[in-house]
Amino acid sequence: MTETPTHCPYCALQCGMTLGGTPVQVTPREDVPANRGGLCQKGWTAAEMLTVPDRITGPLMRARRGAPLEPCGWDEALDRIAAETARLQDAHGRDAIAVFGGGGLTNEKAYQLGKFARVALRTSQIDYNGRFCMSSAAAATNRAFGMDRGLPGPITDLGVADAILLVGGNVAETMPPFMRHLTDMQGRGGALIVVDPRRTATARQADLHLQPTPGTDLALANGLLHLALTEGLVDEAYIAERTNGFAAVRTVVNGYWPDRVERITGVPVPHMREAVRLLARGRRSLILTARGAEQHARGTDMVTALINLALALGLPGREGSGYGCLTGQGNGQGGREHGQKADQLPGYRKIDDPAARAHMAWVWGVDADSIPGPGRSAYELLSALGTETGPKALLLFGSNPVVSAPRATAVEERLDALDLLVAADFVLSETASRADVVLPTAQWAEESGTMTNLEGRVLRRREAVRRPDGVWTDLEIIAALADRLDAPGKWSTDPAEVFDELRAASAGGLADYSGITYERIERDGGVFWPCPGEDHPGTPRPFLDRFAHPDGRARFTPVEHVGAAEDVDDDYPVYLTTGRVLAQYQSGAQTRRVRPLVEAAPEPFVELHPDLAERLGIEDGDDVRVASRRGTATVRARLTDAIRHDTVFIPFHWAGGGRANLLTNPALDPMSRMPEFKVCAVRLEPAARVNGVAQ
Ligand SMILES: Nc1nc2c(c(=O)[nH]1)N[C@H]1C(S)=C(S)[C@@H](COP(=O)(O)OP(=O)(O)OC[C@H]3O[C@@H](n4cnc5c(=O)[nH]c(N)nc54)[C@H](O)[C@@H]3O)O[C@H]1N2
Ligand SMILES: Nc1nc2c(c(=O)[nH]1)N[C@H]1C(S)=C(S)[C@@H](COP(=O)(O)OP(=O)(O)OC[C@H]3O[C@@H](n4cnc5c(=O)[nH]c(N)nc54)[C@H](O)[C@@H]3O)O[C@H]1N2
Ligand code: SF4
Ligand SMILES: [Mo]
């Protein structure tokens, strides 16, 4: 039986696994440092996705809005898309067609999708779900370091750290094998400090848990830096030698004296003092953020405050230390480098940079003037669909925004206002089921390509099983559409060929992949970018000698706490935060189809403190109506004293009336355009039951 070494279809840890046998069996790989023989329940059950009964194996189309989706041929489906595209672009201009991608797509697909938008459709209207994911951390690291790469070094650096401050990440549920690196560290005497409004499974493993009000991490970070200054813990020599701009930050954090920060965050002063001492105690410390610190209307500034702290302690650019963001989706890192972002060209180049445009025009064999400029960011794009001035058609590859976008009902209205919605997916997700044309794609183990994991290590995803008849790969779909649109240049359907083009496209850019080959990845177990030549070893730790700004220095930026975009008041007196549970992935389009995962996490719920529940007359297991200014969701109450009294938590993996995103606030960060998924104001009440159904 052939055994194929590959990686998990889900999150950014990209755990190594071997696939083999019939039916396909998953075996964890020992040779991949990220998981070293571990997998989470989603990884163990990943093969079940290959045989889900409602897999789509042929294109579907509806004759008109309101008519049912019916099977059709590939030519018919693709011809209709091409004809409608031409008609809409003739009538409304090139930007009439929008493209929405995903951080789960391989590097090859992400690159080809960006090229398709710019060269075949010549639309500026492309963005992707990564905007909802780590865009605030990306904006903050670009500002501070001149470059955005997830972790500052190999994941094994974590196991030998002296201390790790993890802000807004619940890795025990979102990347379970990641915990090994943290417990390795603790086993060697290192300290884990977790900042989370909930005492999560991760927080329970911590040496110190700080439990702030959602949306107050910036004040906390400034408070920690204030304490570091008063206790003489900042690294003045490093600040002088490797950074710019500390004076302004010093002035701002002066105003964040401990009692004030305790009032804003609810974190007791002794806990803050302890956290700073632990962080400053050894030579190797890391500050890591995940979505809890980033998905805010001031997410970029929040991450910046934490980077300021890291810089003041002299951590970034030293082996084994630094600041890192935990990317989320399987290719959350690579997906943000190769041009599916509204403002970006491949190699992490800026789309409004004339040199970048000239380079890409050369690679693509087109005129630089024909490459469109920057488009709308994800939520702005979704909100513009079908409006007077917005796109009239949307091509969707690898996202399910009906469940995952903020203020989901408004997004549904926009999708329904389109002339044409096309979804490429392997199942009828809630968004695909609203489409006019559905194109069935190959998935994960049925195709090959590369993924860049949270370390910045480029890995090989290998084909292990034959895809069902009637299903095309995303690259085949893009090539067939490019052909029908008479697009110039080459549109290969072979991932290896597309990767070679991507290498040339990225050459000289920040995310330079030009020295990475499939052979090298296989031989070395992955290659870290940047890797500007085949004789270059790759870059596990990018900032050891210099930061990526022209002067080689990191930049401090002073930032002030402003609080959540929507604060609690008499009408909506409770904070809502949202996130994940172990057994479900994202919008649930995949994991809600895998039986053991459904058994483990069958339905949405709201986590609330027993004291709050008592005040509201809610008991464990009751149906609860949770209302915000955007809408109402009905979910099951789960009482736990692990959450603050003033905050409730709803995971966002389910569709329908229990959707967390019926409630969330789409207030956007001014720099990253990240929506505020992690805090809004809600009201709770027991739900009435009519004939046994919660109302
Ligand atoms: N099981 C599972 N694993 C996943 C995913 C999944 O859907 N399911 N998705 C993957 C993806 S794409 C991503 S982005 C990652 C996300 O990984 P994480 O960031 O770890 O996941 P979340 O649950 O979104 O948020 C983490 C924590 O932030 C806390 N939090 C909420 N508000 C705040 C706040 O204001 N401040 C602070 N400090 N903390 C706050 C929440 O209580 C929560 O415990 O997970 C990846 N892995
Ligand atoms: N309230 C709230 N909302 C959130 C978040 C939160 O914390 N709270 N987190 C946000 C974050 S971090 C993220 S990353 C988003 C994610 O949310 P989504 O963008 O909805 O992500 P998925 O559910 O992974 O959707 C991927 C879809 O594409 C399909 N798919 C997977 N791989 C491929 C492929 O290779 N090709 C094609 N054509 N299709 C594919 C899957 O079947 C699925 O239907 O949700 C965001 N929404
Ligand atoms: S932690 Fe992530 S990559 Fe690893 S098995 Fe679980 S879902 Fe897959
Ligand atoms: Mo994400």
Tab-separated table of N, CA, C and O in Angstrom, residues 98 113 140 150 192 230 315 358 360 370 376 408 418 451 572 579 685:
chain	number	residue	atom	x	y	z
A	98	ALA	N	-16.039	40.672	-8.868
A	98	ALA	CA	-15.204	40.588	-7.670
A	98	ALA	C	-14.763	39.147	-7.447
A	98	ALA	O	-15.428	38.210	-7.896
A	113	LEU	N	-5.056	32.847	-8.356
A	113	LEU	CA	-6.317	33.584	-8.198
A	113	LEU	C	-6.060	35.089	-8.303
A	113	LEU	O	-6.824	35.816	-8.949
A	140	ALA	N	0.628	45.492	11.935
A	140	ALA	CA	1.496	45.937	13.037
A	140	ALA	C	2.940	45.493	12.829
A	140	ALA	O	3.877	46.267	13.092
A	150	GLY	N	4.831	35.203	10.465
A	150	GLY	CA	4.227	34.651	11.688
A	150	GLY	C	5.144	34.555	12.883
A	150	GLY	O	5.261	35.486	13.688
A	192	LEU	N	4.786	30.202	31.442
A	192	LEU	CA	3.746	30.524	30.458
A	192	LEU	C	2.745	31.485	31.088
A	192	LEU	O	2.176	31.190	32.146
A	230	THR	N	9.453	51.438	35.240
A	230	THR	CA	9.660	51.830	36.643
A	230	THR	C	10.535	50.815	37.376
A	230	THR	O	11.235	51.169	38.314
A	315	LEU	N	13.626	41.977	22.904
A	315	LEU	CA	13.415	40.586	22.472
A	315	LEU	C	13.522	40.348	20.958
A	315	LEU	O	14.203	39.397	20.540
A	358	ALA	N	5.870	47.045	-12.459
A	358	ALA	CA	6.707	46.777	-13.638
A	358	ALA	C	7.214	45.330	-13.599
A	358	ALA	O	7.202	44.622	-14.618
A	360	MET	N	5.831	42.727	-12.098
A	360	MET	CA	4.753	41.766	-12.355
A	360	MET	C	4.285	41.830	-13.810
A	360	MET	O	3.904	40.812	-14.387
A	370	SER	N	-2.018	47.989	-17.435
A	370	SER	CA	-3.236	47.167	-17.458
A	370	SER	C	-3.510	46.525	-16.089
A	370	SER	O	-4.590	45.989	-15.865
A	376	ARG	N	-11.172	46.976	-2.747
A	376	ARG	CA	-11.785	47.067	-1.416
A	376	ARG	C	-11.334	45.902	-0.518
A	376	ARG	O	-11.153	44.797	-1.002
A	408	ALA	N	-23.668	38.966	9.625
A	408	ALA	CA	-23.885	38.047	8.515
A	408	ALA	C	-25.175	38.304	7.742
A	408	ALA	O	-25.227	38.055	6.531
A	418	LEU	N	-26.658	40.231	-5.945
A	418	LEU	CA	-25.749	40.100	-7.092
A	418	LEU	C	-26.474	39.605	-8.343
A	418	LEU	O	-27.468	38.889	-8.246
A	451	MET	N	2.121	24.735	1.064
A	451	MET	CA	1.481	25.513	2.123
A	451	MET	C	2.604	26.119	2.962
A	451	MET	O	3.641	25.482	3.168
A	572	TYR	N	-27.686	47.134	26.180
A	572	TYR	CA	-26.858	45.959	25.845
A	572	TYR	C	-25.714	45.903	26.859
A	572	TYR	O	-24.613	46.378	26.605
A	579	GLY	N	-15.233	32.991	19.214
A	579	GLY	CA	-14.005	32.263	18.897
A	579	GLY	C	-14.304	30.821	18.554
A	579	GLY	O	-15.319	30.537	17.900
A	685	GLU	N	-31.569	36.902	27.264
A	685	GLU	CA	-32.797	36.551	27.986
A	685	GLU	C	-33.152	35.095	27.678
A	685	GLU	O	-32.789	34.580	26.617
